[in-house]
mmCIF file of C-alpha atoms in Angstrom:
data_model
loop_
_atom_site.group_PDB
_atom_site.id
_atom_site.type_symbol
_atom_site.label_atom_id
_atom_site.label_comp_id
_atom_site.label_asym_id
_atom_site.label_seq_id
_atom_site.Cartn_x
_atom_site.Cartn_y
_atom_site.Cartn_z
ATOM 1 C CA UNK A 1 -175.390 91.629 37.245
ATOM 2 C CA UNK A 2 -172.231 93.698 37.402
ATOM 3 C CA UNK A 3 -173.560 97.067 36.389
ATOM 4 C CA UNK A 4 -175.300 99.399 38.770
ATOM 5 C CA UNK A 5 -179.117 99.036 39.041
ATOM 6 C CA UNK A 6 -180.543 101.955 37.115
ATOM 7 C CA UNK A 7 -182.929 103.086 39.846
ATOM 8 C CA UNK A 8 -180.251 102.966 42.550
ATOM 9 C CA UNK A 9 -177.851 105.002 40.459
ATOM 10 C CA UNK A 10 -180.528 107.550 39.632
ATOM 11 C CA UNK A 11 -181.455 107.922 43.278
ATOM 12 C CA UNK A 12 -177.803 108.372 44.105
ATOM 13 C CA UNK A 13 -177.367 111.080 41.507
ATOM 14 C CA UNK A 14 -180.427 112.904 42.830
ATOM 15 C CA UNK A 15 -178.704 113.092 46.183
ATOM 16 C CA UNK A 16 -175.762 114.938 44.640
ATOM 17 C CA UNK A 17 -178.049 117.728 43.489
ATOM 18 C CA UNK A 18 -180.068 117.802 46.689
ATOM 19 C CA UNK A 19 -177.274 118.135 49.222
ATOM 20 C CA UNK A 20 -173.733 119.522 49.395
ATOM 21 C CA UNK A 21 -171.032 116.907 48.890
ATOM 22 C CA UNK A 22 -167.467 117.636 50.005
ATOM 23 C CA UNK A 23 -166.944 118.132 53.732
ATOM 24 C CA UNK A 24 -170.107 116.386 54.994
ATOM 25 C CA UNK A 25 -169.204 113.283 53.000
ATOM 26 C CA UNK A 26 -165.588 113.339 54.063
ATOM 27 C CA UNK A 27 -166.514 113.702 57.702
ATOM 28 C CA UNK A 28 -168.935 110.796 57.434
ATOM 29 C CA UNK A 29 -166.270 108.458 56.118
ATOM 30 C CA UNK A 30 -163.966 109.014 59.061
ATOM 31 C CA UNK A 31 -160.945 107.052 57.900
ATOM 32 C CA UNK A 32 -160.702 108.200 54.317
ATOM 33 C CA UNK A 33 -157.426 107.539 52.588
ATOM 34 C CA UNK A 34 -155.995 109.468 49.661
ATOM 35 C CA UNK A 35 -158.525 109.925 46.883
ATOM 36 C CA UNK A 36 -161.513 109.130 49.103
ATOM 37 C CA UNK A 37 -160.693 105.412 49.350
ATOM 38 C CA UNK A 38 -161.500 103.554 52.584
ATOM 39 C CA UNK A 39 -160.478 99.924 53.017
ATOM 40 C CA UNK A 40 -163.175 98.095 54.972
ATOM 41 C CA UNK A 41 -162.082 94.686 53.731
ATOM 42 C CA UNK A 42 -158.715 94.429 55.495
ATOM 43 C CA UNK A 43 -160.200 93.224 58.837
ATOM 44 C CA UNK A 44 -161.976 90.392 57.032
ATOM 45 C CA UNK A 45 -158.947 88.335 56.113
ATOM 46 C CA UNK A 46 -157.669 87.457 59.620
ATOM 47 C CA UNK A 47 -161.174 86.351 60.619
ATOM 48 C CA UNK A 48 -161.618 84.388 57.402
ATOM 49 C CA UNK A 49 -158.276 82.613 57.759
ATOM 50 C CA UNK A 50 -158.834 81.821 61.438
ATOM 51 C CA UNK A 51 -162.267 80.286 60.891
ATOM 52 C CA UNK A 52 -161.440 78.128 57.850
ATOM 53 C CA UNK A 53 -161.472 74.883 59.860
ATOM 54 C CA UNK A 54 -163.984 75.849 62.539
ATOM 55 C CA UNK A 55 -167.263 73.989 62.987
ATOM 56 C CA UNK A 56 -169.462 77.094 63.252
ATOM 57 C CA UNK A 57 -167.576 78.933 60.570
ATOM 58 C CA UNK A 58 -170.515 81.002 59.331
ATOM 59 C CA UNK A 59 -171.446 82.127 62.825
ATOM 60 C CA UNK A 60 -167.884 83.098 63.641
ATOM 61 C CA UNK A 61 -167.445 84.991 60.375
ATOM 62 C CA UNK A 62 -170.657 86.852 61.052
ATOM 63 C CA UNK A 63 -169.709 87.691 64.634
ATOM 64 C CA UNK A 64 -166.082 88.497 63.880
ATOM 65 C CA UNK A 65 -166.489 90.613 60.743
ATOM 66 C CA UNK A 66 -169.966 91.092 59.300
ATOM 67 C CA UNK A 67 -171.789 92.215 62.448
ATOM 68 C CA UNK A 68 -169.117 94.808 63.321
ATOM 69 C CA UNK A 69 -169.545 96.077 59.740
ATOM 70 C CA UNK A 70 -173.347 95.872 59.821
ATOM 71 C CA UNK A 71 -173.766 99.616 59.331
ATOM 72 C CA UNK A 72 -171.648 99.504 56.182
ATOM 73 C CA UNK A 73 -173.597 96.567 54.783
ATOM 74 C CA UNK A 74 -176.943 98.085 55.640
ATOM 75 C CA UNK A 75 -175.892 101.235 53.800
ATOM 76 C CA UNK A 76 -175.037 99.128 50.766
ATOM 77 C CA UNK A 77 -178.412 97.366 50.888
ATOM 78 C CA UNK A 78 -177.015 93.982 51.945
ATOM 79 C CA UNK A 79 -178.391 91.750 54.710
ATOM 80 C CA UNK A 80 -175.728 89.891 56.701
ATOM 81 C CA UNK A 81 -177.834 87.064 58.138
ATOM 82 C CA UNK A 82 -176.281 83.651 58.759
ATOM 83 C CA UNK A 83 -178.384 82.222 55.935
ATOM 84 C CA UNK A 84 -177.159 84.883 53.507
ATOM 85 C CA UNK A 85 -173.516 84.411 54.464
ATOM 86 C CA UNK A 86 -173.831 80.624 54.299
ATOM 87 C CA UNK A 87 -175.310 80.728 50.784
ATOM 88 C CA UNK A 88 -172.391 82.898 49.618
ATOM 89 C CA UNK A 89 -169.441 81.365 51.422
ATOM 90 C CA UNK A 90 -168.842 78.190 49.417
ATOM 91 C CA UNK A 91 -168.684 80.157 46.174
ATOM 92 C CA UNK A 92 -166.431 82.737 47.791
ATOM 93 C CA UNK A 93 -163.998 80.053 48.958
ATOM 94 C CA UNK A 94 -163.362 79.230 45.315
ATOM 95 C CA UNK A 95 -162.318 82.785 44.472
ATOM 96 C CA UNK A 96 -160.932 83.937 47.819
ATOM 97 C CA UNK A 97 -157.295 84.036 46.751
ATOM 98 C CA UNK A 98 -158.182 85.942 43.587
ATOM 99 C CA UNK A 99 -160.088 88.459 45.701
ATOM 100 C CA UNK A 100 -157.128 88.736 48.063
ATOM 101 C CA UNK A 101 -154.791 89.523 45.181
ATOM 102 C CA UNK A 102 -157.247 92.051 43.748
ATOM 103 C CA UNK A 103 -157.473 93.653 47.172
ATOM 104 C CA UNK A 104 -153.707 94.061 47.259
ATOM 105 C CA UNK A 105 -153.547 95.799 43.881
ATOM 106 C CA UNK A 106 -156.684 97.898 44.153
ATOM 107 C CA UNK A 107 -155.292 100.994 45.934
ATOM 108 C CA UNK A 108 -152.721 101.546 43.191
ATOM 109 C CA UNK A 109 -155.389 101.023 40.524
ATOM 110 C CA UNK A 110 -157.653 103.541 42.241
ATOM 111 C CA UNK A 111 -154.869 106.107 42.502
ATOM 112 C CA UNK A 112 -154.174 105.770 38.768
ATOM 113 C CA UNK A 113 -157.875 106.086 37.989
ATOM 114 C CA UNK A 114 -158.383 109.184 40.117
ATOM 115 C CA UNK A 115 -155.323 110.891 38.624
ATOM 116 C CA UNK A 116 -156.236 110.283 34.995
ATOM 117 C CA UNK A 117 -159.971 110.949 35.439
ATOM 118 C CA UNK A 118 -159.201 114.292 37.053
ATOM 119 C CA UNK A 119 -157.015 115.221 34.084
ATOM 120 C CA UNK A 120 -159.818 114.551 31.591
ATOM 121 C CA UNK A 121 -162.493 116.181 33.772
ATOM 122 C CA UNK A 122 -160.669 118.844 35.799
ATOM 123 C CA UNK A 123 -163.953 120.362 36.965
ATOM 124 C CA UNK A 124 -164.958 117.160 38.746
ATOM 125 C CA UNK A 125 -163.412 116.023 42.019
ATOM 126 C CA UNK A 126 -163.865 112.272 42.150
ATOM 127 C CA UNK A 127 -162.440 112.274 45.678
ATOM 128 C CA UNK A 128 -165.411 114.123 47.184
ATOM 129 C CA UNK A 129 -167.406 110.943 47.828
ATOM 130 C CA UNK A 130 -166.313 108.157 50.179
ATOM 131 C CA UNK A 131 -165.263 104.997 48.367
ATOM 132 C CA UNK A 132 -165.520 101.765 50.345
ATOM 133 C CA UNK A 133 -163.693 98.540 49.523
ATOM 134 C CA UNK A 134 -165.735 95.612 50.805
ATOM 135 C CA UNK A 135 -167.282 92.250 49.985
ATOM 136 C CA UNK A 136 -170.692 92.472 48.336
ATOM 137 C CA UNK A 137 -171.669 88.830 48.959
ATOM 138 C CA UNK A 138 -171.862 88.602 45.176
ATOM 139 C CA UNK A 139 -174.536 91.283 44.865
ATOM 140 C CA UNK A 140 -172.571 93.837 42.841
ATOM 141 C CA UNK A 141 -169.202 94.952 41.573
ATOM 142 C CA UNK A 142 -169.723 98.692 42.121
ATOM 143 C CA UNK A 143 -172.801 100.273 43.625
ATOM 144 C CA UNK A 144 -173.968 103.788 44.465
ATOM 145 C CA UNK A 145 -176.635 104.039 47.146
ATOM 146 C CA UNK A 146 -177.648 107.066 49.252
ATOM 147 C CA UNK A 147 -177.431 106.454 52.973
ATOM 148 C CA UNK A 148 -178.466 109.010 55.622
ATOM 149 C CA UNK A 149 -177.407 112.045 53.642
ATOM 150 C CA UNK A 150 -174.163 110.510 52.382
ATOM 151 C CA UNK A 151 -173.422 109.305 48.857
ATOM 152 C CA UNK A 152 -170.874 106.487 49.003
ATOM 153 C CA UNK A 153 -169.560 104.268 46.248
ATOM 154 C CA UNK A 154 -169.401 100.672 47.459
ATOM 155 C CA UNK A 155 -166.946 98.471 45.594
ATOM 156 C CA UNK A 156 -167.455 94.725 46.067
ATOM 157 C CA UNK A 157 -164.191 93.015 45.236
ATOM 158 C CA UNK A 158 -165.774 89.566 45.265
ATOM 159 C CA UNK A 159 -168.370 90.841 42.796
ATOM 160 C CA UNK A 160 -165.632 92.172 40.536
ATOM 161 C CA UNK A 161 -163.903 88.780 40.462
ATOM 162 C CA UNK A 162 -167.237 86.965 40.060
ATOM 163 C CA UNK A 163 -168.466 89.103 37.173
ATOM 164 C CA UNK A 164 -165.230 90.185 35.501
ATOM 165 C CA UNK A 165 -162.629 87.591 36.423
ATOM 166 C CA UNK A 166 -159.431 87.571 38.442
ATOM 167 C CA UNK A 167 -157.691 89.917 36.000
ATOM 168 C CA UNK A 168 -160.558 92.396 35.834
ATOM 169 C CA UNK A 169 -159.917 95.641 33.968
ATOM 170 C CA UNK A 170 -160.567 98.012 36.842
ATOM 171 C CA UNK A 171 -159.875 101.089 34.749
ATOM 172 C CA UNK A 172 -162.954 100.550 32.566
ATOM 173 C CA UNK A 173 -165.297 99.884 35.476
ATOM 174 C CA UNK A 174 -164.081 102.831 37.547
ATOM 175 C CA UNK A 175 -164.221 105.253 34.623
ATOM 176 C CA UNK A 176 -167.781 104.143 33.839
ATOM 177 C CA UNK A 177 -168.995 104.736 37.390
ATOM 178 C CA UNK A 178 -167.119 108.011 37.869
ATOM 179 C CA UNK A 179 -168.587 109.357 34.632
ATOM 180 C CA UNK A 180 -172.082 108.767 35.996
ATOM 181 C CA UNK A 181 -171.200 110.939 38.972
ATOM 182 C CA UNK A 182 -169.861 113.561 36.592
ATOM 183 C CA UNK A 183 -173.103 113.483 34.594
ATOM 184 C CA UNK A 184 -175.061 114.142 37.746
ATOM 185 C CA UNK A 185 -172.817 117.033 38.692
ATOM 186 C CA UNK A 186 -172.799 118.943 35.400
ATOM 187 C CA UNK A 187 -176.252 118.091 34.017
ATOM 188 C CA UNK A 188 -178.658 117.439 36.888
ATOM 189 C CA UNK A 189 -181.707 118.473 34.847
ATOM 190 C CA UNK A 190 -181.105 115.472 32.607
ATOM 191 C CA UNK A 191 -179.379 113.014 34.891
ATOM 192 C CA UNK A 192 -181.503 113.372 37.994
ATOM 193 C CA UNK A 193 -185.013 112.796 36.651
ATOM 194 C CA UNK A 194 -186.902 110.511 39.012
ATOM 195 C CA UNK A 195 -188.659 108.628 36.213
ATOM 196 C CA UNK A 196 -186.773 109.342 32.998
ATOM 197 C CA UNK A 197 -187.929 108.206 29.577
ATOM 198 C CA UNK A 198 -185.920 105.462 27.946
ATOM 199 C CA UNK A 199 -183.935 107.834 25.774
ATOM 200 C CA UNK A 200 -182.329 109.418 28.838
ATOM 201 C CA UNK A 201 -181.252 106.086 30.311
ATOM 202 C CA UNK A 202 -180.042 105.046 26.857
ATOM 203 C CA UNK A 203 -177.967 108.206 26.673
ATOM 204 C CA UNK A 204 -176.630 108.005 30.221
ATOM 205 C CA UNK A 205 -175.491 104.404 29.933
ATOM 206 C CA UNK A 206 -174.314 104.684 26.350
ATOM 207 C CA UNK A 207 -172.161 107.733 26.945
ATOM 208 C CA UNK A 208 -170.689 106.305 30.168
ATOM 209 C CA UNK A 209 -169.778 103.146 28.285
ATOM 210 C CA UNK A 210 -168.312 105.156 25.413
ATOM 211 C CA UNK A 211 -166.292 107.420 27.690
ATOM 212 C CA UNK A 212 -164.833 104.398 29.476
ATOM 213 C CA UNK A 213 -163.870 103.104 26.023
ATOM 214 C CA UNK A 214 -162.245 106.394 25.012
ATOM 215 C CA UNK A 215 -160.298 106.627 28.252
ATOM 216 C CA UNK A 216 -159.088 103.042 27.887
ATOM 217 C CA UNK A 217 -158.122 102.539 24.223
ATOM 218 C CA UNK A 218 -156.415 99.266 25.093
ATOM 219 C CA UNK A 219 -159.722 97.711 26.189
ATOM 220 C CA UNK A 220 -161.624 95.474 23.778
ATOM 221 C CA UNK A 221 -165.395 95.544 23.317
ATOM 222 C CA UNK A 222 -165.932 92.774 25.859
ATOM 223 C CA UNK A 223 -164.104 94.756 28.546
ATOM 224 C CA UNK A 224 -165.947 97.957 27.628
ATOM 225 C CA UNK A 225 -169.266 96.117 28.028
ATOM 226 C CA UNK A 226 -168.099 95.040 31.481
ATOM 227 C CA UNK A 227 -167.391 91.464 30.434
ATOM 228 C CA UNK A 228 -170.946 90.709 29.352
ATOM 229 C CA UNK A 229 -170.131 88.028 26.784
ATOM 230 C CA UNK A 230 -173.697 87.612 25.505
ATOM 231 C CA UNK A 231 -174.006 91.341 24.929
ATOM 232 C CA UNK A 232 -170.637 91.597 23.196
ATOM 233 C CA UNK A 233 -171.613 88.704 20.909
ATOM 234 C CA UNK A 234 -175.025 90.099 19.903
ATOM 235 C CA UNK A 235 -175.706 89.465 16.216
ATOM 236 C CA UNK A 236 -176.222 92.423 13.848
ATOM 237 C CA UNK A 237 -179.816 91.393 13.103
ATOM 238 C CA UNK A 238 -180.564 91.214 16.824
ATOM 239 C CA UNK A 239 -179.118 94.679 17.349
ATOM 240 C CA UNK A 240 -181.128 96.121 14.458
ATOM 241 C CA UNK A 241 -184.386 94.638 15.736
ATOM 242 C CA UNK A 242 -183.733 95.908 19.252
ATOM 243 C CA UNK A 243 -183.043 99.386 17.895
ATOM 244 C CA UNK A 244 -186.377 99.410 16.082
ATOM 245 C CA UNK A 245 -188.232 98.307 19.200
ATOM 246 C CA UNK A 246 -186.549 101.034 21.218
ATOM 247 C CA UNK A 247 -187.511 103.670 18.645
ATOM 248 C CA UNK A 248 -191.128 102.714 19.217
ATOM 249 C CA UNK A 249 -190.674 102.944 23.008
ATOM 250 C CA UNK A 250 -188.276 105.903 23.138
ATOM 251 C CA UNK A 251 -190.442 107.980 25.494
ATOM 252 C CA UNK A 252 -191.617 105.103 27.696
ATOM 253 C CA UNK A 253 -191.152 105.574 31.432
ATOM 254 C CA UNK A 254 -192.350 102.252 32.859
ATOM 255 C CA UNK A 255 -190.103 99.957 34.871
ATOM 256 C CA UNK A 256 -191.069 97.129 32.521
ATOM 257 C CA UNK A 257 -189.669 98.987 29.526
ATOM 258 C CA UNK A 258 -186.569 100.000 31.429
ATOM 259 C CA UNK A 259 -185.949 96.430 32.549
ATOM 260 C CA UNK A 260 -186.315 95.116 29.005
ATOM 261 C CA UNK A 261 -183.433 97.219 27.742
ATOM 262 C CA UNK A 262 -181.271 97.717 30.829
ATOM 263 C CA UNK A 263 -182.132 94.998 33.350
ATOM 264 C CA UNK A 264 -179.508 92.347 33.995
ATOM 265 C CA UNK A 265 -182.073 89.601 34.498
ATOM 266 C CA UNK A 266 -184.246 90.278 31.461
ATOM 267 C CA UNK A 267 -185.039 87.271 29.269
ATOM 268 C CA UNK A 268 -186.220 87.960 25.751
ATOM 269 C CA UNK A 269 -185.302 87.849 22.067
ATOM 270 C CA UNK A 270 -182.220 90.014 22.647
ATOM 271 C CA UNK A 271 -179.469 89.765 25.289
ATOM 272 C CA UNK A 272 -180.121 91.381 28.643
ATOM 273 C CA UNK A 273 -178.841 94.953 28.917
ATOM 274 C CA UNK A 274 -179.071 95.480 25.137
ATOM 275 C CA UNK A 275 -179.641 99.182 25.849
ATOM 276 C CA UNK A 276 -176.026 99.511 26.953
ATOM 277 C CA UNK A 277 -174.830 98.270 23.581
ATOM 278 C CA UNK A 278 -177.290 100.417 21.645
ATOM 279 C CA UNK A 279 -176.226 103.443 23.657
ATOM 280 C CA UNK A 280 -172.573 102.696 23.014
ATOM 281 C CA UNK A 281 -173.179 102.445 19.268
ATOM 282 C CA UNK A 282 -175.025 105.767 19.311
ATOM 283 C CA UNK A 283 -172.243 107.458 21.270
ATOM 284 C CA UNK A 284 -169.593 106.057 18.926
ATOM 285 C CA UNK A 285 -171.337 107.778 16.030
ATOM 286 C CA UNK A 286 -170.811 111.108 17.770
ATOM 287 C CA UNK A 287 -167.044 110.811 18.014
ATOM 288 C CA UNK A 288 -165.534 114.042 16.762
ATOM 289 C CA UNK A 289 -168.738 116.009 17.269
ATOM 290 C CA UNK A 290 -168.586 116.148 21.056
ATOM 291 C CA UNK A 291 -165.868 115.793 23.653
ATOM 292 C CA UNK A 292 -166.524 113.520 26.667
ATOM 293 C CA UNK A 293 -167.186 116.592 28.812
ATOM 294 C CA UNK A 294 -169.560 118.036 26.211
ATOM 295 C CA UNK A 295 -171.519 114.763 25.978
ATOM 296 C CA UNK A 296 -172.385 115.090 29.645
ATOM 297 C CA UNK A 297 -173.844 118.576 29.161
ATOM 298 C CA UNK A 298 -176.276 118.076 26.255
ATOM 299 C CA UNK A 299 -179.854 118.928 27.203
ATOM 300 C CA UNK A 300 -182.892 116.673 27.020
ATOM 301 C CA UNK A 301 -184.421 117.676 23.660
ATOM 302 C CA UNK A 302 -181.058 117.405 21.905
ATOM 303 C CA UNK A 303 -180.365 114.064 23.591
ATOM 304 C CA UNK A 304 -183.695 112.699 22.359
ATOM 305 C CA UNK A 305 -182.930 113.818 18.807
ATOM 306 C CA UNK A 306 -179.448 112.297 18.880
ATOM 307 C CA UNK A 307 -180.798 109.021 20.257
ATOM 308 C CA UNK A 308 -183.494 108.807 17.578
ATOM 309 C CA UNK A 309 -180.972 109.654 14.888
ATOM 310 C CA UNK A 310 -178.622 106.931 16.109
ATOM 311 C CA UNK A 311 -181.293 104.282 16.624
ATOM 312 C CA UNK A 312 -182.705 104.914 13.154
ATOM 313 C CA UNK A 313 -179.289 104.448 11.591
ATOM 314 C CA UNK A 314 -178.708 101.245 13.581
ATOM 315 C CA UNK A 315 -182.140 99.851 12.673
ATOM 316 C CA UNK A 316 -181.479 100.471 8.993
ATOM 317 C CA UNK A 317 -178.138 98.716 9.189
#
């Protein structure tokens, strides 16, 4: 699913607190462009175009692009075997031109994002982490994963097109992910817990979704929920029931509970990732009480109280 896996993001945020970011990260990236953006997708297109009619197309794509970028893909948690590439390629062919167009417009979109995010959060330098443009083989749209002491953000342009469409609203997605990094920077005691109770994940995802909504007033609810149509269409009764269930499990720390509310593949009486919507509704209720920067700084006991207050109101309708 498009959003970052909760455990991967949490592990990534822990790395921010555990090691200095800045110069070590910049040095690791090597060819960083303005704003921390590195284009690792550009070499793909000549190989892709050249091999379109070749008999051993998968093997040549792997040898010509994916194996030279094996270190990048390993860091992102992706295996680049022939079988894996072959299972992805036919679907990619159908969206290749959309991905190519997105690739062309992405640097300008990133520059706009970095400029406006820095204005809202002047104490956070979004450019301190390397940002890699790549193909995710459909695994993700944006993904944080620690790798040998470096915290990169991997952006899979094929995943963005796959999950969000050819005209994806990049501003919403990038604001959501950058806010998670900001949370980890200013409130590590809350954001970096290795096994947080549900109320912390609810708060983290809900406030990131809300902040992306506030920073992009032109975006509709579907865009704010990262184009999850089932989630955006959740019925009021379904939302109320889910809120009541979460109240009863608010302090749970098991992966099973986390997956029920935040896992993309969960199957149950409510849409997958219902926790994102519940968190958004809670954060919306706090508009006017807290600024986006202040939301990121609230401590654990207060967060729990605010989550319970919001869930209770939602459950009551």
